[in-house]
């Protein structure tokens, strides 16, 4: 049966649900658990989404418009059931039907595991983009990897992070996805390159891989918001079809022959758990190539099946590369065009350089990918040759532009020279793409000014900006239904499709009744979070307190340790300054640290130890609470964000490319305390100075201070409050049994030079926090500010981001 919008037939739905429960899950109704019902619900509704998917697929085949292919190693999609119900337009109807059977929809939704096929912002962005592509009926396919284990699950053991594998598919499988065996692709690795003469006596090259694996497609349906469009998110799983390397096996090298197969079978086992940090492992490059080979193969299959010529490829297909992770797709397309289809270099390059566009996500040097020539040359020998050939052409054009300028050549070269040569994937991406974008206005300016100034001169206009966004379907309508209803009462429901309409709330910012209703919704959301915290962590939270939230990956540049220093300053002052008083505040953290990132894990431990002491210190009379919620993931964000009064966006200026957590929180009525970094700059522009708390060094001040020689000890010695805070971390205030146990955080800030300038921004941060505390004291004025944050952040809908890409980069038309 087909369930969609107004066609919904409640009785038929209930009947089918019961039938699936018994006939497919083999459970009798009386004994069915919430989990069984959730599975049955998914199975019933996924029949609809699968047929919608196939319908869109055949519509697209007959269409002659261009399509975007979004290539990403990560899609942090979160749970699908609730969102799909909303986008199918049957949320309320299903809720009613379940109520008839005595079931609560929200209980069933809690049974779904989050498919955590991404690390953080980059992967979540890809997921929001798929929602906005589908909701605006753009022709698109998302291409990613079907990891067997997503990002690890986090728990705390005596305050320290523990990691466990994320078995998101469980034994029953994931109800929304479908395997598409007919789309299977073959992918090679290792081996050598042969030269041969073709029938026209031309010298040609071909790659003879030593190992072949299979890529099996799984399609996840991305349902557009009540518009009949459903797009495939196509995730590739690696199967080893050929477990032995036959040549080596025949040579008698038994162990060696099995080694590559053992590695290959692991290709899509796990997601690398690093955010904004590259590890340079061979298996990671294998994952990247595996994704690109399957996806380029699949899009060429679609293109050629319609009888279209290779030279028309850029007219019908464009590929967006989400960071440098899938950039190996560029030499892969070149290889196929030349070696498999016999095109000459110039024709292949003409096609290639009009097909790809690249999004840069970071300026952090440790996150810019390079691969050693040795690894690339062994794993992908033909691609290595093509990269050298692309670089040769690049060097010719650099010579022409700047004759005799060796330093320009070495700076722009795709090959980094040294004892061991390395391949700079970002340079390859910029050279071969027709457009390159940063992800927020300031970030894109820094890409042009500091990262790629020469490329900006060499390719005028290629470097541009598309500011990130988030989908209002998930990040307002689904996660904050009470706020959504309040908005709809005033404005109608058009804002869900066109977030610009939400600006209409501005008119109610001073309306007392609306302020009360808005703050009542916030309070109820705080209560819901408090209940969860009580249930899971047995900590009581006062919902009259300010809920102050920092939720994001744990990273030095994001400066959770600066937040911690501010908490320590409040603790110190509440205990030592008789006249010091604040409005009660609950500090909420949630963050995963990469398992190999020792300092990040130490910061988690320090926050947990401080929390333990502070939460149990009766002298504070409940003025301060600190909670670190374990296992940060999309579904936890959906619980925390609607409950936030304050959004901590406190990265060192110039380090956070955009941020998207900042946007989700602001839309839900949280006030930002933040630096002039990433999209905070644009949020400030939208909401105005009165409705945001900005502090800290600006990006050029950061650069100047670093150049002058930054000495964090100066701040330690000259600021008594800061000194008191750091001293508490060094003695046994929080670790009575083990003095000095938290010293690594202090060492980083003092002996190791405080690379992210936390101490330089401390005083300014503390001042901004005091201003925020005072502002909260005037509840009427705070309500106005919170309402204006919801009203004035429409720019940060991912619908707008996607329209920017579609109009300025991809040149797409919508299907409707
Ligand atoms: C939005 C989101 C992020 C990104 O948060 P930032 O604050 O922008 O770093 C990371 N993880 C999850 C689960 C998210 O929903």
Short mmCIF file of N, CA and C in Angstrom, two decimals, residues 125 129 132 136 138 438-441 465-473 497-500 658 663 667 679 682 686 793-808:
data_model
loop_
_atom_site.label_atom_id
_atom_site.label_comp_id
_atom_site.label_asym_id
_atom_site.label_seq_id
_atom_site.Cartn_x
_atom_site.Cartn_y
_atom_site.Cartn_z
N UNK A 125 26.23 18.33 7.17
CA UNK A 125 25.95 19.25 6.06
C UNK A 125 25.47 18.47 4.84
N UNK A 129 21.91 18.91 3.04
CA UNK A 129 21.87 19.24 1.61
C UNK A 129 20.98 18.26 0.84
N UNK A 132 17.45 19.28 1.40
CA UNK A 132 17.08 20.50 0.67
C UNK A 132 17.02 20.26 -0.83
N UNK A 136 13.36 20.74 -2.65
CA UNK A 136 13.18 21.74 -3.71
C UNK A 136 13.18 21.10 -5.10
N UNK A 138 15.26 19.30 -6.84
CA UNK A 138 16.41 19.33 -7.74
C UNK A 138 16.80 17.89 -8.08
N UNK A 438 34.32 28.15 -0.44
CA UNK A 438 34.40 28.05 1.01
C UNK A 438 32.98 28.01 1.55
N UNK A 439 32.83 27.84 2.87
CA UNK A 439 31.52 27.53 3.44
C UNK A 439 30.92 28.64 4.31
N UNK A 440 31.59 29.78 4.41
CA UNK A 440 31.00 30.97 5.04
C UNK A 440 31.78 32.15 4.47
N UNK A 441 31.19 33.33 4.53
CA UNK A 441 31.80 34.48 3.86
C UNK A 441 33.24 34.70 4.31
N UNK A 465 32.06 31.76 -2.62
CA UNK A 465 31.48 31.38 -1.33
C UNK A 465 30.07 30.83 -1.47
N UNK A 466 29.80 29.77 -0.69
CA UNK A 466 28.41 29.38 -0.43
C UNK A 466 28.31 29.15 1.08
N UNK A 467 27.61 30.02 1.75
CA UNK A 467 27.48 29.87 3.20
C UNK A 467 26.61 28.64 3.50
N UNK A 468 27.07 27.85 4.45
CA UNK A 468 26.37 26.64 4.88
C UNK A 468 24.96 26.94 5.39
N UNK A 469 24.19 25.90 5.55
CA UNK A 469 22.86 26.04 6.12
C UNK A 469 22.42 24.71 6.72
N UNK A 470 21.26 24.71 7.35
CA UNK A 470 20.70 23.50 7.96
C UNK A 470 19.24 23.38 7.56
N UNK A 471 18.72 22.16 7.54
CA UNK A 471 17.34 22.01 7.10
C UNK A 471 16.35 22.35 8.23
N UNK A 472 15.42 23.27 7.96
CA UNK A 472 14.42 23.63 8.97
C UNK A 472 13.43 22.50 9.24
N UNK A 473 13.35 21.50 8.31
CA UNK A 473 12.44 20.39 8.58
C UNK A 473 12.93 19.63 9.81
N UNK A 497 8.67 25.35 4.14
CA UNK A 497 9.17 25.27 2.77
C UNK A 497 10.06 26.45 2.42
N UNK A 498 9.69 27.63 2.92
CA UNK A 498 10.43 28.85 2.60
C UNK A 498 10.71 29.58 3.91
N UNK A 499 11.88 29.35 4.44
CA UNK A 499 12.18 29.85 5.79
C UNK A 499 12.18 31.38 5.85
N UNK A 500 12.28 32.04 4.69
CA UNK A 500 12.22 33.51 4.72
C UNK A 500 10.94 34.01 5.39
N UNK A 658 32.85 27.37 9.17
CA UNK A 658 31.51 27.93 9.21
C UNK A 658 30.83 27.63 10.55
N UNK A 663 23.94 27.68 13.77
CA UNK A 663 22.70 28.03 13.06
C UNK A 663 21.50 27.32 13.69
N UNK A 667 18.33 29.40 15.47
CA UNK A 667 16.96 29.26 14.96
C UNK A 667 15.99 28.82 16.04
N UNK A 679 30.51 31.27 10.43
CA UNK A 679 29.21 31.86 10.16
C UNK A 679 28.70 32.72 11.32
N UNK A 682 28.17 36.09 10.12
CA UNK A 682 26.94 36.35 9.36
C UNK A 682 25.70 36.28 10.25
N UNK A 686 22.85 39.20 10.69
CA UNK A 686 21.40 38.98 10.55
C UNK A 686 20.63 39.43 11.79
N UNK A 793 17.13 34.34 11.36
CA UNK A 793 18.18 33.44 10.87
C UNK A 793 17.77 32.62 9.64
N UNK A 794 16.78 33.14 8.91
CA UNK A 794 16.29 32.42 7.72
C UNK A 794 17.39 32.18 6.69
N UNK A 795 18.37 33.07 6.66
CA UNK A 795 19.48 32.91 5.72
C UNK A 795 20.13 31.54 5.86
N UNK A 796 20.07 30.96 7.05
CA UNK A 796 20.84 29.74 7.31
C UNK A 796 20.04 28.45 7.07
N UNK A 797 18.96 28.57 6.31
CA UNK A 797 18.30 27.38 5.80
C UNK A 797 19.18 26.76 4.71
N UNK A 798 19.34 25.44 4.75
CA UNK A 798 20.13 24.79 3.70
C UNK A 798 19.40 24.88 2.36
N UNK A 799 18.11 25.21 2.36
CA UNK A 799 17.42 25.46 1.08
C UNK A 799 18.10 26.63 0.35
N UNK A 800 18.45 27.67 1.11
CA UNK A 800 19.14 28.81 0.50
C UNK A 800 20.53 28.39 0.02
N UNK A 801 21.27 27.60 0.84
CA UNK A 801 22.60 27.15 0.40
C UNK A 801 22.48 26.40 -0.92
N UNK A 802 21.51 25.50 -0.99
CA UNK A 802 21.35 24.68 -2.20
C UNK A 802 20.96 25.54 -3.40
N UNK A 803 20.11 26.53 -3.17
CA UNK A 803 19.78 27.43 -4.29
C UNK A 803 21.02 28.19 -4.75
N UNK A 804 21.87 28.58 -3.81
CA UNK A 804 23.13 29.25 -4.20
C UNK A 804 23.98 28.33 -5.07
N UNK A 805 24.15 27.08 -4.64
CA UNK A 805 24.92 26.13 -5.46
C UNK A 805 24.26 25.95 -6.82
N UNK A 806 22.94 25.73 -6.80
CA UNK A 806 22.23 25.42 -8.04
C UNK A 806 22.30 26.58 -9.03
N UNK A 807 22.14 27.81 -8.52
CA UNK A 807 22.12 28.97 -9.43
C UNK A 807 23.51 29.43 -9.82
N UNK A 808 24.44 29.43 -8.88
CA UNK A 808 25.74 30.06 -9.15
C UNK A 808 26.81 29.08 -9.57
#
